[in-house]
PDB file of C-alpha atoms and ligand atoms in Angstrom:
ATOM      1  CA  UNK A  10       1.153 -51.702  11.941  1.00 97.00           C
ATOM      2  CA  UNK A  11       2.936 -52.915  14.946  1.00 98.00           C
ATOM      3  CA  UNK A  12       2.804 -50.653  18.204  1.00 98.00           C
ATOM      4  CA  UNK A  13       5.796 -50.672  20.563  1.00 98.00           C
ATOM      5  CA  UNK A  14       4.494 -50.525  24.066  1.00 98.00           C
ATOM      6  CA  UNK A  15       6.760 -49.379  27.129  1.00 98.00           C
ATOM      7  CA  UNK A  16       5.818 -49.878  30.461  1.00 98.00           C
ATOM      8  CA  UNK A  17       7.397 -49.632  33.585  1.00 98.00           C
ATOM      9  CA  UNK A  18       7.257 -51.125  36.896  1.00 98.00           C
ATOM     10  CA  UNK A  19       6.773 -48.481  39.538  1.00 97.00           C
ATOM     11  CA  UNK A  20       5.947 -48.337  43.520  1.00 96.00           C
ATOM     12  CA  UNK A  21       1.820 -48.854  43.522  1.00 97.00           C
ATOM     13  CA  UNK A  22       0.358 -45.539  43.574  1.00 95.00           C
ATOM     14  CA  UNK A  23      -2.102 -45.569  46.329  1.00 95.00           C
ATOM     15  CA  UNK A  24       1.524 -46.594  48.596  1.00 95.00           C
ATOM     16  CA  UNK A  25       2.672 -43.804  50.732  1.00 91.00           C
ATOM     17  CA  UNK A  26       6.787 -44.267  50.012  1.00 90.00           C
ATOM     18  CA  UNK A  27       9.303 -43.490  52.829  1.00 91.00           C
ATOM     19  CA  UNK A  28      12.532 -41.890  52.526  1.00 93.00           C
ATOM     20  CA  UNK A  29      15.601 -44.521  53.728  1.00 93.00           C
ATOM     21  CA  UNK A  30      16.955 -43.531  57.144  1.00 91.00           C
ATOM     22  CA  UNK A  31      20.170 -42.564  54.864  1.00 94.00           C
ATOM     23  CA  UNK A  32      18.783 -40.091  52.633  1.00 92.00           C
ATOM     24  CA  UNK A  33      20.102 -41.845  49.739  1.00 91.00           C
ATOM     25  CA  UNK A  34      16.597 -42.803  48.072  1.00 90.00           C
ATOM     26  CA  UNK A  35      13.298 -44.202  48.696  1.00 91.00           C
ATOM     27  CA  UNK A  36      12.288 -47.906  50.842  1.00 91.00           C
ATOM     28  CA  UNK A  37      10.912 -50.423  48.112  1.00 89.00           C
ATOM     29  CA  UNK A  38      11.667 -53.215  50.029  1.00 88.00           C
ATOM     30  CA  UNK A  39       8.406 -55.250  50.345  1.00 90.00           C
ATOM     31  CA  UNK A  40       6.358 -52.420  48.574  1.00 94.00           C
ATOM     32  CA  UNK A  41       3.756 -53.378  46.179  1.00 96.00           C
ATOM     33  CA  UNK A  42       4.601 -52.702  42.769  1.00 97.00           C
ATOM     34  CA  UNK A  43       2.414 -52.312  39.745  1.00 97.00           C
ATOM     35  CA  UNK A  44       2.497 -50.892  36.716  1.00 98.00           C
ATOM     36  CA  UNK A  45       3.191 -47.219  35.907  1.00 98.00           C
ATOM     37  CA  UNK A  46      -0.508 -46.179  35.674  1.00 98.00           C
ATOM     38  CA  UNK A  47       0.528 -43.598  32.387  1.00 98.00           C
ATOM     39  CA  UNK A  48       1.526 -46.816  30.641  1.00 98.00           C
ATOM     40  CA  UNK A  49      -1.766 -48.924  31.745  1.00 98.00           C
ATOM     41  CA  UNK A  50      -3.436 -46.026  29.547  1.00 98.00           C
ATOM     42  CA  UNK A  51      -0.534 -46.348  26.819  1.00 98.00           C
ATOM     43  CA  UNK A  52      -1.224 -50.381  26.324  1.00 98.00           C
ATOM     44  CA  UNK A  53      -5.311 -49.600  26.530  1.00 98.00           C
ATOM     45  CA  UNK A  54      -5.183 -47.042  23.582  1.00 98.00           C
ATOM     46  CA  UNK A  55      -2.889 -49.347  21.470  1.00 98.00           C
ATOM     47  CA  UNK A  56      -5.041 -52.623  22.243  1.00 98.00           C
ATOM     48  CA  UNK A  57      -7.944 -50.321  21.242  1.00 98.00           C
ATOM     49  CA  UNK A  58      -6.618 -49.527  18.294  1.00 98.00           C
ATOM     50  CA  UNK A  59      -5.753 -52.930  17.435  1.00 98.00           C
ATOM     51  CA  UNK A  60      -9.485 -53.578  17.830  1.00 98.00           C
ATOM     52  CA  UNK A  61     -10.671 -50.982  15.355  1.00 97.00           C
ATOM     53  CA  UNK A  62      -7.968 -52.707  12.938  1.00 96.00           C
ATOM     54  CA  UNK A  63      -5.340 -49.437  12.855  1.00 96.00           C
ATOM     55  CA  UNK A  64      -3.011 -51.548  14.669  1.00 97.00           C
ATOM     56  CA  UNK A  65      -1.837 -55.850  14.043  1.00 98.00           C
ATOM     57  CA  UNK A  66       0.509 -55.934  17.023  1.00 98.00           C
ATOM     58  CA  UNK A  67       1.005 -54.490  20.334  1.00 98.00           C
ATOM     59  CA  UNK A  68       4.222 -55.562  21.813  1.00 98.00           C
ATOM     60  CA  UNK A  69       4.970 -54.464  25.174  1.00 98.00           C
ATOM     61  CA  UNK A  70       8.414 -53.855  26.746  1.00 98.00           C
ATOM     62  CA  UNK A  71       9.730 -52.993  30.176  1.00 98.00           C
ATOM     63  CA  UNK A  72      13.596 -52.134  31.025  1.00 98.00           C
ATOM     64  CA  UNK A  73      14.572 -53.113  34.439  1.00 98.00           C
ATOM     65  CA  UNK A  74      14.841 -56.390  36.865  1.00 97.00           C
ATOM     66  CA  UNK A  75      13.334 -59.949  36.203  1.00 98.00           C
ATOM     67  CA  UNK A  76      10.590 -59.083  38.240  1.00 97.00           C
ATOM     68  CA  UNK A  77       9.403 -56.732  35.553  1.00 98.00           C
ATOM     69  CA  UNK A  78       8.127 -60.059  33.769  1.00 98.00           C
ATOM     70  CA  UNK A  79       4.879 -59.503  35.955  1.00 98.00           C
ATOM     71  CA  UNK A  80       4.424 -55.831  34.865  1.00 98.00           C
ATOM     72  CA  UNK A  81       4.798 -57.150  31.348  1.00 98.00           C
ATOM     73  CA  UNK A  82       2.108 -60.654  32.009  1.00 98.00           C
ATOM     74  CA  UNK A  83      -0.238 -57.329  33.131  1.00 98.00           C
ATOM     75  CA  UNK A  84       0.118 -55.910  29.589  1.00 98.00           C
ATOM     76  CA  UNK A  85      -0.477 -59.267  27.828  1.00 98.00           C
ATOM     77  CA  UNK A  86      -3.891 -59.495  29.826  1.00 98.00           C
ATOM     78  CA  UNK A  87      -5.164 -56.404  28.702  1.00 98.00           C
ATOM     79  CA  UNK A  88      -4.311 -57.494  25.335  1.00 98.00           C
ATOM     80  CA  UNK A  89      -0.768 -56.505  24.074  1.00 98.00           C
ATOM     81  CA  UNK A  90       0.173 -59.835  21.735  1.00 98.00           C
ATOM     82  CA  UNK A  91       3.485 -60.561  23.322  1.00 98.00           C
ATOM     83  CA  UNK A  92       6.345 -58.585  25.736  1.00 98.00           C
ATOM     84  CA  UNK A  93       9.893 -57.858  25.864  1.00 98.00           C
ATOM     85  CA  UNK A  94      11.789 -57.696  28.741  1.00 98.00           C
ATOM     86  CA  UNK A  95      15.438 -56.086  28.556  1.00 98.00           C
ATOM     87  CA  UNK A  96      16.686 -57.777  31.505  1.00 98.00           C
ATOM     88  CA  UNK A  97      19.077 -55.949  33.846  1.00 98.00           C
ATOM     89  CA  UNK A  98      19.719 -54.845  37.490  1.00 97.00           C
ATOM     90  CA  UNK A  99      21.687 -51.928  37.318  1.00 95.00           C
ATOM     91  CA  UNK A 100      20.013 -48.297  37.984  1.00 94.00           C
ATOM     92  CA  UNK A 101      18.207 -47.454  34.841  1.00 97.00           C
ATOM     93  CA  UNK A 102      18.034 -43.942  33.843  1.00 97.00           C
ATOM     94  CA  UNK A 103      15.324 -42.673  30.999  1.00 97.00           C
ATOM     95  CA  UNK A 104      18.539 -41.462  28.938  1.00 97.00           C
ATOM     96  CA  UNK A 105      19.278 -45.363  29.193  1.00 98.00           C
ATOM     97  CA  UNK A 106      15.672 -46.549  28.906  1.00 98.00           C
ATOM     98  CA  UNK A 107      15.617 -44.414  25.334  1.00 98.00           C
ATOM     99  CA  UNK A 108      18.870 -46.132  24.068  1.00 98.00           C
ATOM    100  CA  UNK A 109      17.428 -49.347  24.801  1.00 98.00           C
ATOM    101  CA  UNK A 110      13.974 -48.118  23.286  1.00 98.00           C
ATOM    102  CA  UNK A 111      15.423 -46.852  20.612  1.00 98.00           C
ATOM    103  CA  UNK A 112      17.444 -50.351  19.535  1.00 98.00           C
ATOM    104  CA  UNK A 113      14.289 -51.837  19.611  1.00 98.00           C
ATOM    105  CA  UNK A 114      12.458 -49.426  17.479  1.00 98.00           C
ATOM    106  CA  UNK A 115      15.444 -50.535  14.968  1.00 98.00           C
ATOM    107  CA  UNK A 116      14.665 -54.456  15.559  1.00 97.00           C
ATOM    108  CA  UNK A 117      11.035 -54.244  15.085  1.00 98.00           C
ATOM    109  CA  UNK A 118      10.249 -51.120  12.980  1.00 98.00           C
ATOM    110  CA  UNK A 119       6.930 -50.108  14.991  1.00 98.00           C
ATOM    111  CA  UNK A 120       4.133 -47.972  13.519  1.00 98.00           C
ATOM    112  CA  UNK A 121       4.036 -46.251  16.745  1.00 98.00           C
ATOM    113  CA  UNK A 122       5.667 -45.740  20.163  1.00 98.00           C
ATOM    114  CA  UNK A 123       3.008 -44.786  23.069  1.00 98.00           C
ATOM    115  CA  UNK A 124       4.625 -44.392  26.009  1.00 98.00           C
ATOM    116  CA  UNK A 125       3.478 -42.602  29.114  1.00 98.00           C
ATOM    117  CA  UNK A 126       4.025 -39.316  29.656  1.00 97.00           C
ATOM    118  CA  UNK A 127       5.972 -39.715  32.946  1.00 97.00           C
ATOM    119  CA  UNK A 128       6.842 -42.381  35.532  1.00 97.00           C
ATOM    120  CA  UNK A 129       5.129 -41.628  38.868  1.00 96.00           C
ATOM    121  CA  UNK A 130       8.287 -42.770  40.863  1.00 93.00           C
ATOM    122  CA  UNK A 131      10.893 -40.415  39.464  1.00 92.00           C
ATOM    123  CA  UNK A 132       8.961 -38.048  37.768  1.00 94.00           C
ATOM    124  CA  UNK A 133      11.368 -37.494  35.201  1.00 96.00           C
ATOM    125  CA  UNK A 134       9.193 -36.687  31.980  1.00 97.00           C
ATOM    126  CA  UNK A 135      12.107 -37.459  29.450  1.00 98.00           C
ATOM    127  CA  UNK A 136      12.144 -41.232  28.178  1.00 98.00           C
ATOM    128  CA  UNK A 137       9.013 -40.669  25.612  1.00 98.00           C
ATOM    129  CA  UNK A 138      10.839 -37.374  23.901  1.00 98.00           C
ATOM    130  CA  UNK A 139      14.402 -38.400  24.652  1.00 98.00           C
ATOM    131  CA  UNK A 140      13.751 -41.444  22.283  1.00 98.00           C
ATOM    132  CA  UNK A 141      11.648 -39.167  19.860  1.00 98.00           C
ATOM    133  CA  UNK A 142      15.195 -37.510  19.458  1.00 98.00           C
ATOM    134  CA  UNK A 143      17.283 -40.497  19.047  1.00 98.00           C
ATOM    135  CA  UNK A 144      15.333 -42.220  16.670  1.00 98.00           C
ATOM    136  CA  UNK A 145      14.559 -39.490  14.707  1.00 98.00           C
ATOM    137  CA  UNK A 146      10.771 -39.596  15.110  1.00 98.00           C
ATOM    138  CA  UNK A 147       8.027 -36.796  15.111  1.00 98.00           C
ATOM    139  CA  UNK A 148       6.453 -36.757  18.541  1.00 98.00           C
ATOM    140  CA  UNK A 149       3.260 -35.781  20.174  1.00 97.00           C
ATOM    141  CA  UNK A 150       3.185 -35.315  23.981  1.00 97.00           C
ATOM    142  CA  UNK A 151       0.551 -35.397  26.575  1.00 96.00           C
ATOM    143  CA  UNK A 152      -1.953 -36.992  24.571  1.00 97.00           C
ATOM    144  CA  UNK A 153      -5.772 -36.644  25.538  1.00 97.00           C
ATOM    145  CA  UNK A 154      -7.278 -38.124  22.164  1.00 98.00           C
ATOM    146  CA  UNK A 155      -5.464 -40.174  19.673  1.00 98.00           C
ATOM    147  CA  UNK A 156      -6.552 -40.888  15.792  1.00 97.00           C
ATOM    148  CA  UNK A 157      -4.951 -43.198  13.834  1.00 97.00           C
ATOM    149  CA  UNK A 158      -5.702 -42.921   9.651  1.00 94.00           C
ATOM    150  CA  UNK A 159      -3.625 -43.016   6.680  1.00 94.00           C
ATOM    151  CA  UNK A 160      -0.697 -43.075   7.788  1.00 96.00           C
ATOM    152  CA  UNK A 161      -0.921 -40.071   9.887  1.00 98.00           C
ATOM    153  CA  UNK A 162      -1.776 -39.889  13.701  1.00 98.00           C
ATOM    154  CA  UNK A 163      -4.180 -36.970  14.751  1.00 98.00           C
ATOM    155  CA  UNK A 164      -3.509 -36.179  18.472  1.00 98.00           C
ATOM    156  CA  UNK A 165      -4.958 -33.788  21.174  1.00 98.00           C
ATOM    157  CA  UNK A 166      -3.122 -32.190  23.882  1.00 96.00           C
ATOM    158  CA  UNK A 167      -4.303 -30.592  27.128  1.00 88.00           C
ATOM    159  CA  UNK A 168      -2.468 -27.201  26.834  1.00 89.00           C
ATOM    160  CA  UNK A 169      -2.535 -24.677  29.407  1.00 87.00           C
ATOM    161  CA  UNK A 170      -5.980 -22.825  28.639  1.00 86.00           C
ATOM    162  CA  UNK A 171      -7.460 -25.177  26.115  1.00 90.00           C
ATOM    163  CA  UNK A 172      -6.623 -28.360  23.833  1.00 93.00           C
ATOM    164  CA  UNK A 173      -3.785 -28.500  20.562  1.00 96.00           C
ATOM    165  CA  UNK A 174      -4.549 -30.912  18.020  1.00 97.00           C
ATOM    166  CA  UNK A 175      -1.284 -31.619  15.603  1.00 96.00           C
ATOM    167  CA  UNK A 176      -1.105 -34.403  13.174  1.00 98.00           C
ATOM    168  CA  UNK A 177       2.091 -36.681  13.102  1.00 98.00           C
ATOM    169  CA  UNK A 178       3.773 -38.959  10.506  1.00 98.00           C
ATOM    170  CA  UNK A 179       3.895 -42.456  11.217  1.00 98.00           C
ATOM    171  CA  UNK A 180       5.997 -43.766  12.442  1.00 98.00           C
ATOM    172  CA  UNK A 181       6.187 -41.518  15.314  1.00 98.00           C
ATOM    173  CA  UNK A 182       6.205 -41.263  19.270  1.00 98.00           C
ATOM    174  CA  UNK A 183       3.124 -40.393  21.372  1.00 98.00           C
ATOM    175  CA  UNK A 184       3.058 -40.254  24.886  1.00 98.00           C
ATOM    176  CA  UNK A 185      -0.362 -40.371  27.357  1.00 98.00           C
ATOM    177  CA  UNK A 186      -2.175 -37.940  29.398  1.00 96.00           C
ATOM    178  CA  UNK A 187      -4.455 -39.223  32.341  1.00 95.00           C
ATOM    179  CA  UNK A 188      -7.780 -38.374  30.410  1.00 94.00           C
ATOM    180  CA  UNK A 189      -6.931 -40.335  27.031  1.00 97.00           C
ATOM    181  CA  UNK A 190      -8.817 -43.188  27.862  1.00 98.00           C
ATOM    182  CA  UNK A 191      -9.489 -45.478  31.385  1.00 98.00           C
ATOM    183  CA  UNK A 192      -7.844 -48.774  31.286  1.00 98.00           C
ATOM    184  CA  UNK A 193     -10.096 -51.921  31.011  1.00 97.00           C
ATOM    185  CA  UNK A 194     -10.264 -54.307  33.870  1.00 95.00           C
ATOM    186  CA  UNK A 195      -8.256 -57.355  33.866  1.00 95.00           C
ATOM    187  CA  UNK A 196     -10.281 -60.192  33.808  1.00 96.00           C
ATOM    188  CA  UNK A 197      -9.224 -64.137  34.907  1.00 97.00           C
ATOM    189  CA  UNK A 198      -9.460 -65.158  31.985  1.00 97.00           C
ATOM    190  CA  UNK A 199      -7.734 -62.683  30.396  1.00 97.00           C
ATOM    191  CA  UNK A 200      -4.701 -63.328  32.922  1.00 97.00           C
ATOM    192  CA  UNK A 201      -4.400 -67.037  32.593  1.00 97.00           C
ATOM    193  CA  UNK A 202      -4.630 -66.463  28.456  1.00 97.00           C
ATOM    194  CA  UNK A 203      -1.638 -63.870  29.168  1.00 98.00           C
ATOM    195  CA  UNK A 204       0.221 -67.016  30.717  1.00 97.00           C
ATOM    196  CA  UNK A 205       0.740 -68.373  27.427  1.00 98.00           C
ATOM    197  CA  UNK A 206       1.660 -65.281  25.308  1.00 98.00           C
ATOM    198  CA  UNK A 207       5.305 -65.126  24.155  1.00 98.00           C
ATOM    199  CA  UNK A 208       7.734 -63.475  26.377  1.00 98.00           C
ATOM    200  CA  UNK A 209      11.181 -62.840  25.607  1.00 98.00           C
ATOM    201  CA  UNK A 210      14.050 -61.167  27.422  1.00 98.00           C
ATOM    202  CA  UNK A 211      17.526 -59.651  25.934  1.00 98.00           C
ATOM    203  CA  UNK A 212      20.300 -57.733  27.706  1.00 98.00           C
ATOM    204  CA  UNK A 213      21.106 -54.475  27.330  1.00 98.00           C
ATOM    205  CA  UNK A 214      24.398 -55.964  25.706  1.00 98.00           C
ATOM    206  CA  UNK A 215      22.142 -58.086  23.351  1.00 98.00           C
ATOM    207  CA  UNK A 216      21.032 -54.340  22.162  1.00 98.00           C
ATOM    208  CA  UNK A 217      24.574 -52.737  22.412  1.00 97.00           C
ATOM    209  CA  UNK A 218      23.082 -50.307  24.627  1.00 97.00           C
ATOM    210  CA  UNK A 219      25.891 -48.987  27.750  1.00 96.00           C
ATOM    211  CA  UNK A 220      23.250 -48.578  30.697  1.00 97.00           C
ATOM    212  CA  UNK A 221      25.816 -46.539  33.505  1.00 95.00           C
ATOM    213  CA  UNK A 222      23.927 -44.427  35.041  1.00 94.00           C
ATOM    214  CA  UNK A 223      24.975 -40.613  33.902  1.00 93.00           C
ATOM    215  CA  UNK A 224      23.212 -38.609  36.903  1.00 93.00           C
ATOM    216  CA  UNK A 225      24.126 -39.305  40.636  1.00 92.00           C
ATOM    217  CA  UNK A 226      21.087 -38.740  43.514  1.00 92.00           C
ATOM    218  CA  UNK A 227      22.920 -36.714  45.816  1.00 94.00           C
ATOM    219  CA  UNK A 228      20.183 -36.929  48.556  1.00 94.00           C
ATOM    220  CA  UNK A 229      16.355 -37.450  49.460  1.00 93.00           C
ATOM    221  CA  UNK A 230      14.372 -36.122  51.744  1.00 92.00           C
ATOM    222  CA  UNK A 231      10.943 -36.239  53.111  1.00 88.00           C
ATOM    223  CA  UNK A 232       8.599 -32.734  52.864  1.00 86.00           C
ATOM    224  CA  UNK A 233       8.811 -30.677  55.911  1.00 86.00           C
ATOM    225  CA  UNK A 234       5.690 -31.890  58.053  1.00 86.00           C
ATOM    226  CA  UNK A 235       3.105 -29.746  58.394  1.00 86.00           C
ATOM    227  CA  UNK A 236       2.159 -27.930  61.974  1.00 85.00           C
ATOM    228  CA  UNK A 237      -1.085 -28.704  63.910  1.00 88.00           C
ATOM    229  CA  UNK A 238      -4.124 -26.582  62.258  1.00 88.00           C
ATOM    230  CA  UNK A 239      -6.198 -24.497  64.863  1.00 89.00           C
ATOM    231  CA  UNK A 240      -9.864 -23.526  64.943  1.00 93.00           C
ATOM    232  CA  UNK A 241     -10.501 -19.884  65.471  1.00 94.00           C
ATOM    233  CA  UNK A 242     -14.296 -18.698  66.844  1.00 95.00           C
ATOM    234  CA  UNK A 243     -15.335 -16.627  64.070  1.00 96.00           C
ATOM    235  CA  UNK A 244     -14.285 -14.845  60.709  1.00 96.00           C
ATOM    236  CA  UNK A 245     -13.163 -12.010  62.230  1.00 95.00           C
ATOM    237  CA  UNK A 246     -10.625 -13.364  64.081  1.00 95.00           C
ATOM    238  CA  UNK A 247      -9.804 -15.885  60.823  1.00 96.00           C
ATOM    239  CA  UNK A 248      -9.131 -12.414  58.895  1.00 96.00           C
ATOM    240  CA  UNK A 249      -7.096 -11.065  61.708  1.00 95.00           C
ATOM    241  CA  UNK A 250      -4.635 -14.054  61.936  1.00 93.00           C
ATOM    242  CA  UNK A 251      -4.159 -14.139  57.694  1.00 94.00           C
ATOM    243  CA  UNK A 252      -3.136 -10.253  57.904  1.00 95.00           C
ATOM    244  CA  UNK A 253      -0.947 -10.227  61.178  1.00 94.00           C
ATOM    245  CA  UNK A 254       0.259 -13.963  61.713  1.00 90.00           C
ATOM    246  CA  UNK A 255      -0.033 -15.573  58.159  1.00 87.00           C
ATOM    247  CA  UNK A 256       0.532 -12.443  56.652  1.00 91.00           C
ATOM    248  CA  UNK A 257      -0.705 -13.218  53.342  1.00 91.00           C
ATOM    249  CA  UNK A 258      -4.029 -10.179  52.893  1.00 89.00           C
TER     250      UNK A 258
HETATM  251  P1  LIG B 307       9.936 -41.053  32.622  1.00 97.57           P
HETATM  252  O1  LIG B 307      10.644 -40.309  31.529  1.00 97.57           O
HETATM  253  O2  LIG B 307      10.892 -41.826  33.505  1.00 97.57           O
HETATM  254  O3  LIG B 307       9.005 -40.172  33.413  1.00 97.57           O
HETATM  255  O4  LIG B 307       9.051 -42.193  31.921  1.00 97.57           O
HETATM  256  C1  LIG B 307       8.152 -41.915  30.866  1.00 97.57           C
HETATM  257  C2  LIG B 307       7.666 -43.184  30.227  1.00 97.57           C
HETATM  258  O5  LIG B 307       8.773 -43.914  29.675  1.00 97.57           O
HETATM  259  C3  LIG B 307       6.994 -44.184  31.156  1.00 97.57           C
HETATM  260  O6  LIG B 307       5.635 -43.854  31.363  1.00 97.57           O
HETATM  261  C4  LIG B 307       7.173 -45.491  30.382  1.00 97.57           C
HETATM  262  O7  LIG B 307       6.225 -45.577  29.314  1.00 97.57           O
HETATM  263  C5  LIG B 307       8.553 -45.318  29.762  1.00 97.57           C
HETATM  264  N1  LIG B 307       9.587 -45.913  30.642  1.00 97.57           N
HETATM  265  C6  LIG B 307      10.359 -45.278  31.551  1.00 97.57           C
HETATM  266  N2  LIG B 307      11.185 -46.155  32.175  1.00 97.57           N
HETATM  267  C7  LIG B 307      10.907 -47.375  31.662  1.00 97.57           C
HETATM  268  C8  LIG B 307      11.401 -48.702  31.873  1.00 97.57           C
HETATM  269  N3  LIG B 307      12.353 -48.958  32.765  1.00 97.57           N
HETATM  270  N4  LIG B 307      10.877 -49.718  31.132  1.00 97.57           N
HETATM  271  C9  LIG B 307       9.912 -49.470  30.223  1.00 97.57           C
HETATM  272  N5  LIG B 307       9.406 -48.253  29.971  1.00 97.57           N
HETATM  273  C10 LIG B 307       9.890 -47.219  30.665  1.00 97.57           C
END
């Protein structure tokens, strides 16, 4: 069974982002990128299942600019077998990111799709299920434990107040919660090895995939900043100020 991997390259998260003078997004100019940590936990669980033999191949794929090829070399050393890179530099949307997904689910005819459950820069929440849809796949969301047998996939899900297990079809989509697993290190070795591993890059054309973006940002803005905190001498005065100037007892 081969399992289709889709990562994406995202601002690092321990980088505090700023909002362009503008408003009309965020500065990633000379910002560190790595890889969308959701997905770090999407290529661990498939490379572990390859290890227990549910899995043959882990392909990993990432949508975006040629600098995406480093996101992808990041897979390889934790141990996906080879990447695909759709190749493009135009604003990529998840709507678009599940077309493009989805052509690819055609060309290679996966096992299984784990993708993360969000991407930490936009926070959209949509690619994993959006593709689910177009390719006509059962899908299990938010995964915290993931069982491969018989053709079926047994998978747990955090729900509010306690944990869901439903068993899917394969083929099928999963995406990752944070607790599923924690990503290996990547070793040296492991890197130069992923050097070598096969690495090929389409279009969106070469898919027959129209990429426009459908949604337009209409503006971005930082949080209101916080006032200065003050220290009060005692509780009583602490109560006083949360019932006359806070007003929330
Ligand atoms: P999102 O719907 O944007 O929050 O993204 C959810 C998941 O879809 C991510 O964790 C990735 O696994 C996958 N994904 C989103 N955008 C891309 C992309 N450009 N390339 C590869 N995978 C992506």
């Amino acid at each position: 069974m081969k399992v289709l991997v889709p990562v994406k390259r995202v601002v690092d998260y321990n980088v505090k982002v700023r909002v362009k003078s503008d408003n009309t997004g965020v500065d990633i100019a000379n910002v560190k990128m790595s890889m969308n940590p959701f997905d770090e936990i999407a290529v661990e669980e498939a490379v572990r299942l390859k290890e227990k033999g549910a899995a043959t191949e882990v392909i990993a794929v990432s949508c975006g600019v040629q600098q995406c090829q480093e996101t992808l070399r990041t897979a390889m050393a934790i141990g996906a077998d080879r990447a695909i890179l759709v190749q493009t530099d135009e604003e990529l949307q998840p709507l678009a990111v599940a077309k493009l997904l989805k052509a690819l689910v055609d060309k290679e005819q996966p096992g299984l799709v784990i993708l993360g459950k969000q991407a930490i820069d936009d926070d959209c929440n949509q690619t994993g299920q959006m593709l689910a849809a177009l390719a006509d796949l059962p899908q299990a969301t938010f995964a915290s434990k993931v069982e491969v047998a018989d053709g079926k996939a047994k998978v747990t899900r955090e729900v509010d107040g306690g944990l869901e297990t439903l068993e899917v079809t394969l083929p099928a989509v999963i995406t990752t919660d944070l607790r599923l697993n924690e990503p290996r290190y990547v070793t040296l070795p492991n890197i130069m090895k992923a050097k070598k591993k096969q690495l090929d890059t389409l279009k969106p054309e070469d898919l027959g995939v129209d990429v426009k973006p459908r949604l337009k940002t209409l503006k971005v803005s930082e949080p209101p900043k916080r006032g200065a905190g003050v220290k009060v001498p005692d509780v009583a005065t602490l109560v006083q100020k949360l019932k006359t100037e806070a007003k929330v007892i």
